[in-house]
Short mmCIF file of C-alpha atoms in Angstrom, two decimals:
data_model
loop_
_atom_site.label_atom_id
_atom_site.label_comp_id
_atom_site.label_asym_id
_atom_site.label_seq_id
_atom_site.Cartn_x
_atom_site.Cartn_y
_atom_site.Cartn_z
CA MET A 1 -16.01 25.20 -6.78
CA ASN A 2 -16.29 26.48 -3.22
CA LEU A 3 -12.76 27.24 -1.98
CA ILE A 4 -11.85 27.35 1.69
CA ARG A 5 -8.61 28.86 2.92
CA ARG A 6 -6.62 26.72 5.36
CA THR A 7 -3.43 27.58 7.18
CA PHE A 8 -1.09 24.92 8.55
CA ASP A 9 2.59 24.46 9.31
CA LEU A 10 4.94 22.22 7.33
CA ASP A 11 8.52 21.38 8.09
CA SER A 12 10.94 22.80 5.52
CA ALA A 13 11.66 19.45 3.84
CA THR A 14 7.95 18.75 3.31
CA ASP A 15 7.40 22.27 2.03
CA GLU A 16 10.23 21.90 -0.48
CA ARG A 17 8.88 18.54 -1.62
CA LEU A 18 5.39 20.00 -2.08
CA LYS A 19 6.79 22.88 -4.15
CA ALA A 20 8.86 20.48 -6.26
CA LEU A 21 5.89 18.18 -6.90
CA ALA A 22 3.73 21.13 -7.88
CA ALA A 23 6.41 22.44 -10.25
CA GLU A 24 6.93 18.98 -11.82
CA ARG A 25 3.20 18.71 -12.51
CA GLY A 26 2.62 22.31 -13.51
CA GLN A 27 0.01 22.65 -10.75
CA ASP A 28 -0.35 24.76 -7.68
CA GLU A 29 0.36 23.25 -4.28
CA ALA A 30 -3.34 23.06 -3.37
CA ALA A 31 -4.00 20.82 -6.39
CA VAL A 32 -1.14 18.52 -5.41
CA LEU A 33 -2.46 18.27 -1.85
CA ALA A 34 -5.99 17.57 -3.12
CA LYS A 35 -4.71 14.72 -5.33
CA ALA A 36 -2.65 13.34 -2.44
CA LEU A 37 -5.75 13.29 -0.22
CA ALA A 38 -7.78 11.59 -2.96
CA LEU A 39 -5.06 8.94 -3.28
CA LEU A 40 -5.00 8.43 0.48
CA ASP A 41 -8.78 7.99 0.48
CA SER A 42 -8.54 5.43 -2.33
CA VAL A 43 -6.12 3.31 -0.32
CA GLY A 44 -8.57 2.99 2.54
CA GLU A 45 -7.72 2.85 6.19
CA ILE A 46 -3.99 2.20 6.32
CA GLU A 47 -3.45 3.05 9.96
CA ILE A 48 -5.42 0.11 11.36
CA PRO A 49 -4.15 -3.31 10.27
CA ASP A 50 -6.58 -6.21 9.97
CA VAL A 51 -5.26 -8.02 13.01
CA ALA A 52 -8.18 -10.44 13.06
CA GLU A 53 -7.35 -11.64 9.54
CA ASP A 54 -3.66 -11.96 10.42
CA ARG A 55 -4.55 -13.95 13.55
CA ARG A 56 -6.90 -16.22 11.56
CA ARG A 57 -4.15 -16.99 9.06
CA LEU A 58 -1.58 -17.62 11.77
CA ASP A 59 -3.98 -19.96 13.59
CA ARG A 60 -4.61 -21.84 10.35
CA PHE A 61 -0.86 -22.20 9.79
CA ARG A 62 -0.41 -23.49 13.33
CA GLU A 63 -3.20 -26.02 12.79
CA THR A 64 -2.10 -27.28 9.38
CA GLY A 65 1.59 -26.39 9.11
CA GLU A 66 0.84 -25.34 5.55
CA ALA A 67 2.19 -22.21 3.90
CA VAL A 68 3.65 -20.94 0.65
CA PRO A 69 7.42 -20.37 0.78
CA ILE A 70 8.29 -16.72 0.19
CA ALA A 71 10.63 -17.58 -2.70
CA GLU A 72 7.68 -19.10 -4.56
CA VAL A 73 5.48 -16.08 -3.85
CA ARG A 74 8.24 -13.75 -5.04
CA ALA A 75 8.76 -15.74 -8.26
CA TRP A 76 5.01 -15.78 -8.89
CA VAL A 77 4.64 -12.01 -8.39
CA GLU A 78 7.69 -11.27 -10.54
CA SER A 79 6.15 -13.32 -13.36
CA TRP A 80 2.99 -11.19 -13.50
CA GLY A 81 2.53 -9.49 -16.84
CA THR A 82 5.17 -11.62 -18.56
CA ASP A 83 4.74 -14.21 -21.30
CA SER A 84 5.69 -16.91 -18.79
CA GLU A 85 3.38 -15.98 -15.92
CA LEU A 86 3.43 -18.63 -13.22
CA PRO A 87 0.31 -20.16 -11.67
CA GLN A 88 -0.52 -19.09 -8.11
CA PRO A 89 1.51 -21.26 -5.74
CA SER A 90 -0.36 -23.57 -3.38
CA ALA A 91 0.13 -23.95 0.33
CA ARG A 92 1.78 -27.14 1.51
CA PRO A 93 3.42 -28.41 4.69
CA VAL A 94 6.57 -26.39 5.41
CA GLY A 95 9.29 -26.12 8.00
#
């Protein structure tokens, strides 16, 4: 492995958290940072929301008046992995 030395500043709270995470995992801080970067990469671009998709969905709601009430979505998600998993709720006219 080709190692490169980097120097950067952390605030004291972040530094303490990094040390604690490294100690909990029995790793050095560089390994914890490397795993954190890999996780960030796996999530994809989180800084830029998909505004076009949000706008498309809002326009569709305005056209049809159909949506899924949040209580139904919540119940559906909470049922995941249980013996009584609920079917995905369907959109219908609301409000």
